[in-house]
Amino acid sequence: MIRFENVDKWFGTLQVLAGISGEVRRGEVKVLVGPSGSGKSTLIRTVTRLETIQGGRVLVDDADIASRSVDINRLRQRVGFVFQAYNLFPHLSALGNITLGLTKLRGLSKAAARERAMEELARVGLTEKADEMPGLLSGGQKQRVAIARSLAMDPQVMLFDEPTSALDPEMVGEVLAAMKRLAAGGMTMICVTHEIGFAREVADEIWFMEAGRLIERGSPAELASSQAGSRLGAFLRKVGPG
Amino acid sequence: MGYVFDIGSVLTGKYLDWFLIGLATTLALTAVAWCLAMAMGIILTLVRMIPFPPLGWFVALYVEYHRNVPLLVQIFVWYFGVPSLLPRPARQWINAHHGEFLLAAIALGLAAAAYVAEDIRSGIRSIPKAQYESARSIGFGYLGAMGYVVLPQALRIAVPPLINQTLLLFKNTSLAMAIGVGELTYRTREVESYTFKTFEAFAVATALYLAISFGIMALGSWSGQRLRLETR
Ligand SMILES: Nc1ncnc2c1ncn2[C@@H]1O[C@H](COP(=O)(O)OP(=O)(O)OP(=O)(O)O)[C@@H](O)[C@H]1O
Ligand SMILES: [Mg+2]
């Protein structure tokens, strides 16, 4: 589904991704962890060409996303992206945020788009907030609307970049719950998160990045048994119990 | 002997008519120049977004000229300079069709366009890049992201400064008297020179200018409130 082949990325003279290789198969959930600045965001942003790469390849469904034959706007509809800062459109209601892509990109009628959007809002438990403007929603509600907005485009993969890091602790649970339901439903996901409990529960594999390299990977159970002396172990102890 | 203030003396008969005609001309001049300013301001903004440097330089030059050369000079350039460059029939047409009104409207509108373009641009700049990125990651192209996400927010932010520009434009129309446009200030001078009622004449003009200005300002604060996006 998604394959990284020797991906290199520089910002000027700073190399932020160094020879990253890895594969995410259909239905798998990968959790990406690592210290700040290790390149986690940059790596998942390469998947939809929010960042260009200087070496290697990123493939989505076996197509090199850098190739000219890939319609990037279509690809982005198939790959949902959820940002740490939600990035809802503040001039549109919760519902309007979700219907915008459905009407303008998918060509759905207003009524059909509304119906579809309400389904997605129901999935994240926010039907009663449909007409609310984003500025009046809590952080957790905004992030759930952002997830619903992505899901409404029927993506085959969802990428999450620290979706709970900007939230007050009491709101983290509601967003993680939505993500867990998504994983249970078979969605292919790459999640950058420091929520280790979430990783233990849903990750098929945890990838640990440091200084632009993918230095350890394994299932939560494997890593738990071998983590005593490892970098990942030290890191997990630092970010706290999960 | 004291000066007797008698406002009634300038508010009767033909003098009242002159004020009303002057006011109507001022409002018409404002309206025509405003439409031109908006259209040209939006065109300048769009041209500036095309990634081809000479176009950007052209817009920058346009903006600097109109912001730094006195408006009266710009009006003279249009009134005395531009027609002399045109072929004779065009000149005759201009003279036969209130050329001074049209040329004043062009000069005022093009000058205001420079400010309009700047206001829209700073509106666009104030929208976080993440908004554009977020629209792109849903699958919108450049135009869709700009048209549905960035511009609607930018224009909202630009409305209060644009209303401010409207107020300035309205006041600047009085400069058109210098080329003989029969707007409010011009007519006021006429009333004054016929009646010698200097204070009365200008008191009426002042009241009329103030009334319209307050109207525009009220529109500004009303729209500012309507357009503000509520946050918690
Ligand atoms: N647009 C940019 N220009 C220059 N350098 C950048 C840019 N974006 C990121 N970087 C740098 O690239 C490196 C990797 O950044 P990235 O955001 O991918 O890290 P991260 O692992 O997501 O960190 P965090 O946990 O803090 O989000 C960092 O050193 C960062 O400073
Ligand atoms: Mg990051």
Short mmCIF file of C-alpha atoms and ligand atoms in Angstrom, two decimals:
data_model
loop_
_atom_site.label_atom_id
_atom_site.label_comp_id
_atom_site.label_asym_id
_atom_site.label_seq_id
_atom_site.Cartn_x
_atom_site.Cartn_y
_atom_site.Cartn_z
CA MET A 1 0.00 0.00 0.00
CA ILE A 2 2.72 2.47 1.03
CA ARG A 3 6.40 1.76 0.53
CA PHE A 4 9.36 3.93 1.45
CA GLU A 5 12.51 3.02 -0.50
CA ASN A 6 15.71 4.61 0.74
CA VAL A 7 14.12 7.98 1.24
CA ASP A 8 16.48 10.94 1.70
CA LYS A 9 15.33 14.44 2.48
CA TRP A 10 17.31 17.59 3.08
CA PHE A 11 16.22 21.01 4.23
CA GLY A 12 19.07 22.98 2.72
CA THR A 13 22.19 21.39 4.18
CA LEU A 14 20.32 19.63 6.99
CA GLN A 15 19.53 16.00 6.26
CA VAL A 16 16.26 15.17 8.02
CA LEU A 17 15.55 11.76 6.48
CA ALA A 18 18.39 9.36 5.80
CA GLY A 19 17.75 6.17 3.87
CA ILE A 20 14.33 5.38 5.27
CA SER A 21 12.84 2.11 4.04
CA GLY A 22 9.69 0.43 5.17
CA GLU A 23 6.35 -0.85 4.08
CA VAL A 24 2.80 -0.42 5.28
CA ARG A 25 0.42 -3.08 3.99
CA ARG A 26 -3.30 -2.75 3.59
CA GLY A 27 -5.09 -2.75 6.92
CA GLU A 28 -1.93 -2.29 8.95
CA VAL A 29 -1.44 0.32 11.64
CA LYS A 30 2.08 1.65 12.09
CA VAL A 31 2.92 3.94 14.97
CA LEU A 32 5.87 6.25 14.49
CA VAL A 33 7.70 7.40 17.59
CA GLY A 34 10.92 9.23 18.26
CA PRO A 35 12.34 12.37 19.83
CA SER A 36 11.42 15.82 18.63
CA GLY A 37 13.13 16.76 15.39
CA SER A 38 13.82 13.15 14.40
CA GLY A 39 11.86 13.52 11.15
CA LYS A 40 8.53 11.83 11.94
CA SER A 41 6.33 14.58 10.55
CA THR A 42 8.56 15.00 7.54
CA LEU A 43 8.36 11.28 6.76
CA ILE A 44 4.58 11.08 6.72
CA ARG A 45 4.34 14.39 4.85
CA THR A 46 6.35 12.84 2.02
CA VAL A 47 3.54 10.35 1.40
CA THR A 48 1.25 13.00 -0.08
CA ARG A 49 4.09 15.16 -1.39
CA LEU A 50 3.57 17.86 1.22
CA GLU A 51 7.36 17.50 1.29
CA THR A 52 9.41 16.59 -1.76
CA ILE A 53 12.29 14.17 -1.38
CA GLN A 54 15.80 14.29 -2.79
CA GLY A 55 16.61 10.61 -2.83
CA GLY A 56 14.77 7.29 -2.98
CA ARG A 57 11.11 6.72 -3.71
CA VAL A 58 7.75 6.78 -1.98
CA LEU A 59 5.18 4.45 -3.51
CA VAL A 60 1.45 4.42 -2.91
CA ASP A 61 -0.25 1.40 -4.44
CA ASP A 62 2.96 0.69 -6.34
CA ALA A 63 2.94 4.11 -8.04
CA ASP A 64 5.86 6.45 -7.41
CA ILE A 65 4.17 9.57 -6.08
CA ALA A 66 6.85 11.77 -7.62
CA SER A 67 6.02 10.50 -11.09
CA ARG A 68 4.33 12.83 -13.52
CA SER A 69 1.58 10.34 -14.23
CA VAL A 70 0.32 10.57 -10.64
CA ASP A 71 -2.44 13.14 -10.20
CA ILE A 72 -1.43 14.50 -6.82
CA ASN A 73 -4.86 15.97 -6.09
CA ARG A 74 -6.49 12.59 -6.62
CA LEU A 75 -3.85 10.87 -4.55
CA ARG A 76 -4.50 13.28 -1.69
CA GLN A 77 -8.16 12.36 -1.71
CA ARG A 78 -7.16 8.73 -1.22
CA VAL A 79 -4.72 9.52 1.57
CA GLY A 80 -6.26 11.38 4.49
CA PHE A 81 -4.04 13.63 6.59
CA VAL A 82 -4.82 14.78 10.12
CA PHE A 83 -2.68 17.59 11.51
CA GLN A 84 -1.68 18.29 15.08
CA ALA A 85 -3.24 21.77 14.83
CA TYR A 86 -6.53 20.44 13.30
CA ASN A 87 -6.45 23.10 10.55
CA LEU A 88 -10.22 23.31 10.25
CA PHE A 89 -11.45 26.07 7.96
CA PRO A 90 -12.63 28.72 10.45
CA HIS A 91 -15.07 30.38 8.04
CA LEU A 92 -17.10 27.20 7.58
CA SER A 93 -19.23 25.29 10.07
CA ALA A 94 -18.23 21.81 11.19
CA LEU A 95 -20.56 20.45 8.53
CA GLY A 96 -19.29 22.94 5.93
CA ASN A 97 -15.73 21.80 6.55
CA ILE A 98 -16.74 18.26 5.65
CA THR A 99 -19.04 19.02 2.71
CA LEU A 100 -16.59 21.38 0.95
CA GLY A 101 -14.51 18.59 -0.59
CA LEU A 102 -17.58 16.45 -1.25
CA THR A 103 -19.36 19.12 -3.28
CA LYS A 104 -16.39 20.81 -4.96
CA LEU A 105 -14.16 17.80 -5.58
CA ARG A 106 -16.53 14.86 -5.64
CA GLY A 107 -19.39 16.71 -7.30
CA LEU A 108 -21.99 15.53 -4.79
CA SER A 109 -25.21 17.51 -4.53
CA LYS A 110 -25.63 19.66 -1.43
CA ALA A 111 -28.14 17.22 0.03
CA ALA A 112 -26.04 14.15 -0.67
CA ALA A 113 -22.93 15.83 0.74
CA ARG A 114 -24.83 16.82 3.85
CA GLU A 115 -26.05 13.30 4.37
CA ARG A 116 -22.55 11.89 3.93
CA ALA A 117 -21.08 14.49 6.27
CA MET A 118 -23.67 13.75 8.94
CA GLU A 119 -22.72 10.05 8.76
CA GLU A 120 -19.10 10.94 9.41
CA LEU A 121 -20.02 13.32 12.22
CA ALA A 122 -22.08 10.53 13.76
CA ARG A 123 -19.05 8.22 13.60
CA VAL A 124 -17.07 10.68 15.71
CA GLY A 125 -20.07 11.44 17.92
CA LEU A 126 -20.60 15.05 16.92
CA THR A 127 -23.93 15.22 15.09
CA GLU A 128 -25.19 17.85 17.49
CA LYS A 129 -22.26 20.15 16.59
CA ALA A 130 -22.87 20.05 12.83
CA ASP A 131 -23.77 23.73 12.51
CA GLU A 132 -21.23 25.02 15.03
CA MET A 133 -18.35 27.18 13.81
CA PRO A 134 -14.88 25.70 14.55
CA GLY A 135 -13.97 28.62 16.79
CA LEU A 136 -16.65 27.51 19.23
CA LEU A 137 -15.59 23.86 19.43
CA SER A 138 -13.20 22.39 22.00
CA GLY A 139 -9.84 21.08 20.82
CA GLY A 140 -11.00 17.49 20.99
CA GLN A 141 -14.14 18.29 19.03
CA LYS A 142 -12.13 20.16 16.39
CA GLN A 143 -9.81 17.22 15.94
CA ARG A 144 -12.75 14.82 15.61
CA VAL A 145 -14.28 17.09 12.95
CA ALA A 146 -10.91 17.11 11.18
CA ILE A 147 -10.88 13.30 11.23
CA ALA A 148 -14.45 13.22 9.91
CA ARG A 149 -13.46 15.67 7.17
CA SER A 150 -10.69 13.35 6.01
CA LEU A 151 -12.83 10.22 6.26
CA ALA A 152 -15.60 11.76 4.19
CA MET A 153 -13.30 11.63 1.15
CA ASP A 154 -13.18 7.80 1.50
CA PRO A 155 -9.44 7.55 1.95
CA GLN A 156 -7.68 4.19 1.75
CA VAL A 157 -5.01 5.34 4.17
CA MET A 158 -5.04 7.78 7.05
CA LEU A 159 -1.95 9.64 8.24
CA PHE A 160 -2.01 11.21 11.70
CA ASP A 161 0.63 13.72 12.81
CA GLU A 162 0.44 13.91 16.61
CA PRO A 163 -3.33 14.37 16.56
CA THR A 164 -3.58 14.57 20.35
CA SER A 165 -0.48 16.61 21.22
CA ALA A 166 -2.25 19.96 21.20
CA LEU A 167 -5.13 18.73 23.34
CA ASP A 168 -5.87 19.12 27.02
CA PRO A 169 -5.44 15.73 28.71
CA GLU A 170 -9.16 15.21 29.28
CA MET A 171 -9.79 15.41 25.52
CA VAL A 172 -7.12 12.99 24.39
CA GLY A 173 -9.33 9.99 25.09
CA GLU A 174 -12.16 10.98 22.77
CA VAL A 175 -9.79 11.42 19.82
CA LEU A 176 -7.91 8.19 20.52
CA ALA A 177 -11.23 6.37 20.78
CA ALA A 178 -12.18 7.59 17.29
CA MET A 179 -8.81 6.41 15.98
CA LYS A 180 -9.16 3.02 17.63
CA ARG A 181 -12.55 2.50 16.05
CA LEU A 182 -11.02 3.38 12.72
CA ALA A 183 -8.21 0.87 13.21
CA ALA A 184 -10.68 -1.79 14.30
CA GLY A 185 -12.61 -1.13 11.10
CA GLY A 186 -9.55 -2.12 9.08
CA MET A 187 -8.23 1.28 8.04
CA THR A 188 -4.61 1.44 6.98
CA MET A 189 -2.93 4.02 9.21
CA ILE A 190 0.37 5.64 10.02
CA CYS A 191 0.20 7.49 13.31
CA VAL A 192 2.85 9.74 14.76
CA THR A 193 2.01 9.77 18.45
CA HIS A 194 3.51 9.60 21.88
CA GLU A 195 0.44 7.83 23.23
CA ILE A 196 2.19 4.59 24.08
CA GLY A 197 -0.98 2.98 25.40
CA PHE A 198 -2.60 3.54 22.04
CA ALA A 199 0.45 2.12 20.29
CA ARG A 200 0.41 -1.05 22.45
CA GLU A 201 -3.25 -1.58 21.76
CA VAL A 202 -3.54 -0.98 18.02
CA ALA A 203 -0.11 -0.88 16.41
CA ASP A 204 0.90 -3.81 14.24
CA GLU A 205 4.36 -2.38 14.34
CA ILE A 206 6.10 0.51 16.06
CA TRP A 207 8.79 2.39 14.15
CA PHE A 208 11.33 4.27 16.18
CA MET A 209 13.08 7.17 14.49
CA GLU A 210 16.09 9.10 15.60
CA ALA A 211 18.01 11.80 13.70
CA GLY A 212 16.34 11.00 10.41
CA ARG A 213 16.88 7.24 10.61
CA LEU A 214 14.51 4.41 11.31
CA ILE A 215 16.60 2.66 13.95
CA GLU A 216 14.24 0.12 15.49
CA ARG A 217 11.02 -1.53 14.53
CA GLY A 218 8.87 -4.33 15.83
CA SER A 219 5.50 -5.31 17.21
CA PRO A 220 4.63 -3.83 20.59
CA ALA A 221 5.16 -7.24 22.20
CA GLU A 222 8.58 -7.76 20.63
CA LEU A 223 9.70 -4.32 21.63
CA ALA A 224 8.38 -4.75 25.14
CA SER A 225 10.46 -7.88 25.66
CA SER A 226 13.61 -6.51 24.12
CA GLN A 227 13.39 -2.92 25.12
CA ALA A 228 15.30 -3.02 28.39
CA GLY A 229 18.60 -1.78 27.02
CA SER A 230 17.50 -0.32 23.72
CA ARG A 231 17.16 3.29 22.61
CA LEU A 232 13.45 2.74 22.17
CA GLY A 233 13.21 1.40 25.72
CA ALA A 234 14.92 4.45 27.09
CA PHE A 235 12.68 6.65 25.01
CA LEU A 236 9.50 4.91 26.10
CA ARG A 237 10.47 5.21 29.74
CA LYS A 238 11.00 8.91 29.20
CA VAL A 239 7.63 9.61 27.56
CA GLY A 240 5.99 7.81 30.45
CA PRO A 241 3.96 4.76 31.25
CA GLY A 242 1.27 3.64 28.86
CA MET B 1 -21.34 95.35 12.95
CA GLY B 2 -21.39 91.62 13.65
CA TYR B 3 -21.63 88.79 11.17
CA VAL B 4 -25.13 87.33 11.19
CA PHE B 5 -25.07 83.59 10.74
CA ASP B 6 -28.06 82.68 8.58
CA ILE B 7 -28.00 79.12 7.33
CA GLY B 8 -31.40 79.53 5.72
CA SER B 9 -30.00 81.97 3.20
CA VAL B 10 -27.97 79.28 1.43
CA LEU B 11 -30.57 76.54 1.76
CA THR B 12 -33.17 77.99 -0.55
CA GLY B 13 -33.95 78.01 -4.24
CA LYS B 14 -31.12 77.50 -6.66
CA TYR B 15 -28.47 77.37 -3.92
CA LEU B 16 -30.14 74.35 -2.38
CA ASP B 17 -30.26 72.81 -5.84
CA TRP B 18 -26.55 73.42 -6.31
CA PHE B 19 -25.75 71.64 -3.07
CA LEU B 20 -27.90 68.70 -4.04
CA ILE B 21 -26.42 68.47 -7.52
CA GLY B 22 -22.95 68.74 -5.99
CA LEU B 23 -23.71 65.98 -3.52
CA ALA B 24 -25.12 63.76 -6.24
CA THR B 25 -22.01 64.32 -8.35
CA THR B 26 -19.74 63.53 -5.40
CA LEU B 27 -21.62 60.30 -4.73
CA ALA B 28 -21.56 59.32 -8.40
CA LEU B 29 -17.84 60.05 -8.61
CA THR B 30 -17.25 57.96 -5.49
CA ALA B 31 -19.30 55.08 -6.86
CA VAL B 32 -17.64 54.97 -10.29
CA ALA B 33 -14.14 55.34 -8.84
CA TRP B 34 -14.92 52.69 -6.22
CA CYS B 35 -15.96 50.11 -8.79
CA LEU B 36 -12.82 50.80 -10.78
CA ALA B 37 -10.69 50.60 -7.62
CA MET B 38 -12.11 47.21 -6.62
CA ALA B 39 -11.81 45.72 -10.08
CA MET B 40 -8.30 46.99 -10.59
CA GLY B 41 -7.28 46.11 -7.01
CA ILE B 42 -8.36 42.50 -7.48
CA ILE B 43 -6.65 42.32 -10.87
CA LEU B 44 -3.41 43.68 -9.38
CA THR B 45 -3.62 41.13 -6.56
CA LEU B 46 -4.11 38.25 -8.98
CA VAL B 47 -1.35 39.48 -11.31
CA ARG B 48 1.02 39.71 -8.36
CA MET B 49 0.37 36.05 -7.49
CA ILE B 50 1.57 34.85 -10.89
CA PRO B 51 5.09 33.53 -10.31
CA PHE B 52 6.75 35.62 -13.03
CA PRO B 53 8.94 38.35 -11.46
CA PRO B 54 8.48 41.15 -14.06
CA LEU B 55 4.74 41.13 -13.34
CA GLY B 56 5.44 41.55 -9.64
CA TRP B 57 7.77 44.47 -10.38
CA PHE B 58 5.11 46.08 -12.51
CA VAL B 59 2.55 45.87 -9.70
CA ALA B 60 5.09 47.18 -7.19
CA LEU B 61 5.81 50.14 -9.46
CA TYR B 62 2.10 50.75 -9.89
CA VAL B 63 1.54 50.74 -6.14
CA GLU B 64 4.50 53.01 -5.40
CA TYR B 65 3.54 55.55 -8.06
CA HIS B 66 -0.03 55.83 -6.84
CA ARG B 67 0.88 55.97 -3.18
CA ASN B 68 3.72 58.47 -3.45
CA VAL B 69 2.70 61.00 -6.07
CA PRO B 70 0.21 63.59 -4.77
CA LEU B 71 -3.29 62.70 -5.85
CA LEU B 72 -3.85 66.16 -7.33
CA VAL B 73 -0.87 65.62 -9.61
CA GLN B 74 -2.29 62.26 -10.68
CA ILE B 75 -5.58 63.94 -11.51
CA PHE B 76 -3.78 66.60 -13.56
CA VAL B 77 -1.85 63.91 -15.41
CA TRP B 78 -5.12 62.30 -16.43
CA TYR B 79 -6.87 65.55 -17.24
CA PHE B 80 -4.13 67.45 -19.06
CA GLY B 81 -1.71 64.74 -20.04
CA VAL B 82 -3.57 61.66 -21.17
CA PRO B 83 -6.07 63.27 -23.58
CA SER B 84 -3.20 64.96 -25.43
CA LEU B 85 -1.90 61.48 -26.24
CA LEU B 86 -5.20 60.38 -27.73
CA PRO B 87 -6.30 60.85 -31.34
CA ARG B 88 -8.48 63.85 -32.06
CA PRO B 89 -11.87 62.06 -32.30
CA ALA B 90 -11.31 60.46 -28.90
CA ARG B 91 -10.51 63.84 -27.43
CA GLN B 92 -13.65 65.32 -28.90
CA TRP B 93 -15.71 62.47 -27.52
CA ILE B 94 -14.23 63.04 -24.07
CA ASN B 95 -14.97 66.74 -24.17
CA ALA B 96 -18.53 66.16 -25.30
CA HIS B 97 -19.20 63.59 -22.56
CA HIS B 98 -18.14 65.27 -19.32
CA GLY B 99 -14.54 64.34 -19.84
CA GLU B 100 -13.52 65.87 -16.54
CA PHE B 101 -15.86 63.61 -14.57
CA LEU B 102 -14.63 60.48 -16.32
CA LEU B 103 -10.95 61.38 -16.06
CA ALA B 104 -11.29 62.32 -12.39
CA ALA B 105 -13.03 58.99 -11.73
CA ILE B 106 -10.22 57.13 -13.49
CA ALA B 107 -7.50 58.99 -11.59
CA LEU B 108 -9.22 58.49 -8.21
CA GLY B 109 -10.09 54.85 -8.94
CA LEU B 110 -6.64 53.83 -10.12
CA ALA B 111 -5.02 55.51 -7.13
CA ALA B 112 -7.37 53.80 -4.69
CA ALA B 113 -6.72 50.47 -6.46
CA ALA B 114 -3.12 50.58 -5.21
CA TYR B 115 -4.37 50.63 -1.63
CA VAL B 116 -7.05 48.03 -2.31
CA ALA B 117 -4.43 45.68 -3.73
CA GLU B 118 -2.28 46.14 -0.62
CA ASP B 119 -5.23 45.51 1.71
CA ILE B 120 -6.22 42.30 -0.07
CA ARG B 121 -2.62 41.15 -0.10
CA SER B 122 -2.15 41.66 3.61
CA GLY B 123 -5.45 39.83 4.12
CA ILE B 124 -4.06 36.86 2.19
CA ARG B 125 -0.77 37.02 4.07
CA SER B 126 -2.52 36.87 7.41
CA ILE B 127 -4.04 33.48 6.60
CA PRO B 128 -1.75 30.77 8.03
CA LYS B 129 -0.01 28.60 5.44
CA ALA B 130 -1.52 25.59 7.24
CA GLN B 131 -4.94 26.56 5.87
CA TYR B 132 -3.67 26.34 2.32
CA GLU B 133 -1.85 23.10 3.09
CA SER B 134 -4.90 21.61 4.70
CA ALA B 135 -7.03 22.42 1.65
CA ARG B 136 -4.39 20.91 -0.61
CA SER B 137 -4.25 17.73 1.46
CA ILE B 138 -7.99 17.20 1.01
CA GLY B 139 -7.28 17.23 -2.72
CA PHE B 140 -7.88 20.82 -3.81
CA GLY B 141 -5.55 22.27 -6.42
CA TYR B 142 -3.99 25.72 -6.17
CA LEU B 143 -7.08 27.51 -7.46
CA GLY B 144 -9.52 25.53 -5.31
CA ALA B 145 -7.45 26.08 -2.18
CA MET B 146 -7.20 29.80 -2.88
CA GLY B 147 -10.81 30.20 -4.00
CA TYR B 148 -12.61 28.18 -1.36
CA VAL B 149 -10.33 28.46 1.63
CA VAL B 150 -7.77 31.28 1.53
CA LEU B 151 -9.59 34.11 -0.26
CA PRO B 152 -12.89 33.87 1.64
CA GLN B 153 -10.94 34.27 4.88
CA ALA B 154 -8.63 36.94 3.47
CA LEU B 155 -11.50 39.08 2.17
CA ARG B 156 -13.19 38.90 5.54
CA ILE B 157 -10.07 40.35 7.09
CA ALA B 158 -9.73 42.92 4.30
CA VAL B 159 -13.25 44.33 4.61
CA PRO B 160 -12.63 46.83 7.44
CA PRO B 161 -9.52 48.37 5.80
CA LEU B 162 -11.37 48.41 2.47
CA ILE B 163 -14.18 50.39 4.02
CA ASN B 164 -11.54 52.77 5.33
CA GLN B 165 -10.29 53.16 1.76
CA THR B 166 -13.84 53.91 0.66
CA LEU B 167 -13.98 56.73 3.18
CA LEU B 168 -10.70 58.18 1.91
CA LEU B 169 -11.88 57.87 -1.67
CA PHE B 170 -15.09 59.68 -0.80
CA LYS B 171 -13.19 62.57 0.76
CA ASN B 172 -10.63 62.70 -2.06
CA THR B 173 -13.35 63.35 -4.64
CA SER B 174 -13.21 67.01 -3.56
CA LEU B 175 -9.88 67.26 -5.39
CA ALA B 176 -11.78 66.84 -8.64
CA MET B 177 -12.94 70.44 -8.33
CA ALA B 178 -9.47 71.44 -9.50
CA ILE B 179 -10.33 70.23 -13.00
CA GLY B 180 -13.84 71.66 -12.91
CA VAL B 181 -15.93 68.65 -11.87
CA GLY B 182 -19.11 70.07 -10.37
CA GLU B 183 -18.95 68.05 -7.17
CA LEU B 184 -19.91 69.20 -3.71
CA THR B 185 -16.85 71.33 -2.91
CA TYR B 186 -17.01 73.01 -6.32
CA ARG B 187 -20.69 73.82 -5.90
CA THR B 188 -20.10 75.09 -2.39
CA ARG B 189 -17.54 77.55 -3.72
CA GLU B 190 -20.14 78.67 -6.24
CA VAL B 191 -22.79 79.24 -3.58
CA GLU B 192 -20.25 81.10 -1.51
CA SER B 193 -19.18 83.41 -4.31
CA TYR B 194 -22.77 84.21 -5.24
CA THR B 195 -24.02 84.81 -1.69
CA PHE B 196 -20.83 85.83 0.18
CA LYS B 197 -22.15 83.59 2.93
CA THR B 198 -18.81 81.83 3.46
CA PHE B 199 -19.50 80.20 6.82
CA GLU B 200 -22.98 79.10 5.92
CA ALA B 201 -21.93 77.59 2.63
CA PHE B 202 -19.07 75.61 4.11
CA ALA B 203 -21.13 74.66 7.15
CA VAL B 204 -23.61 72.98 4.83
CA ALA B 205 -20.82 71.23 2.90
CA THR B 206 -19.21 70.09 6.14
CA ALA B 207 -22.48 68.69 7.43
CA LEU B 208 -23.07 66.79 4.20
CA TYR B 209 -19.54 65.34 4.10
CA LEU B 210 -19.79 64.33 7.75
CA ALA B 211 -23.17 62.67 7.30
CA ILE B 212 -21.93 60.49 4.44
CA SER B 213 -18.63 59.73 6.21
CA PHE B 214 -20.47 58.61 9.34
CA GLY B 215 -22.68 56.44 7.18
CA ILE B 216 -19.64 54.73 5.67
CA MET B 217 -18.03 54.31 9.10
CA ALA B 218 -21.21 52.80 10.51
CA LEU B 219 -21.26 50.35 7.62
CA GLY B 220 -17.65 49.54 8.50
CA SER B 221 -18.25 48.70 12.13
CA TRP B 222 -21.43 46.79 11.32
CA SER B 223 -19.69 44.62 8.75
CA GLY B 224 -16.70 44.22 11.05
CA GLN B 225 -18.96 42.68 13.66
CA ARG B 226 -20.90 40.57 11.18
CA LEU B 227 -17.75 39.13 9.68
CA ARG B 228 -15.85 38.46 12.87
CA LEU B 229 -15.41 34.75 13.46
CA GLU B 230 -16.34 33.85 16.98
CA THR B 231 -13.90 31.91 19.10
CA ARG B 232 -14.10 30.45 22.54
N1 LIG C 1 10.28 23.66 6.57
C1 LIG C 1 11.44 23.34 7.20
N2 LIG C 1 12.58 24.00 6.89
C2 LIG C 1 13.75 23.67 7.50
N3 LIG C 1 13.88 22.71 8.40
C3 LIG C 1 12.78 22.02 8.75
C4 LIG C 1 11.50 22.30 8.16
N4 LIG C 1 10.59 21.46 8.69
C5 LIG C 1 11.26 20.69 9.56
N5 LIG C 1 12.58 21.00 9.60
C6 LIG C 1 13.60 20.34 10.40
O1 LIG C 1 13.60 18.98 10.05
C7 LIG C 1 13.85 18.18 11.17
C8 LIG C 1 12.74 17.16 11.30
O2 LIG C 1 11.52 17.81 11.58
P1 LIG C 1 10.16 17.05 11.82
O3 LIG C 1 9.12 18.09 11.99
O4 LIG C 1 9.97 16.04 10.78
O5 LIG C 1 10.45 16.34 13.21
P2 LIG C 1 9.45 15.55 14.15
O6 LIG C 1 10.06 14.25 14.42
O7 LIG C 1 8.11 15.58 13.57
O8 LIG C 1 9.51 16.43 15.46
P3 LIG C 1 8.33 16.81 16.50
O9 LIG C 1 8.18 15.63 17.41
O10 LIG C 1 8.89 17.98 17.23
O11 LIG C 1 7.12 17.11 15.70
C9 LIG C 1 13.95 19.11 12.35
O12 LIG C 1 15.33 19.32 12.60
C10 LIG C 1 13.30 20.37 11.88
O13 LIG C 1 13.90 21.49 12.49
MG MG C 2 6.29 16.56 14.10
#
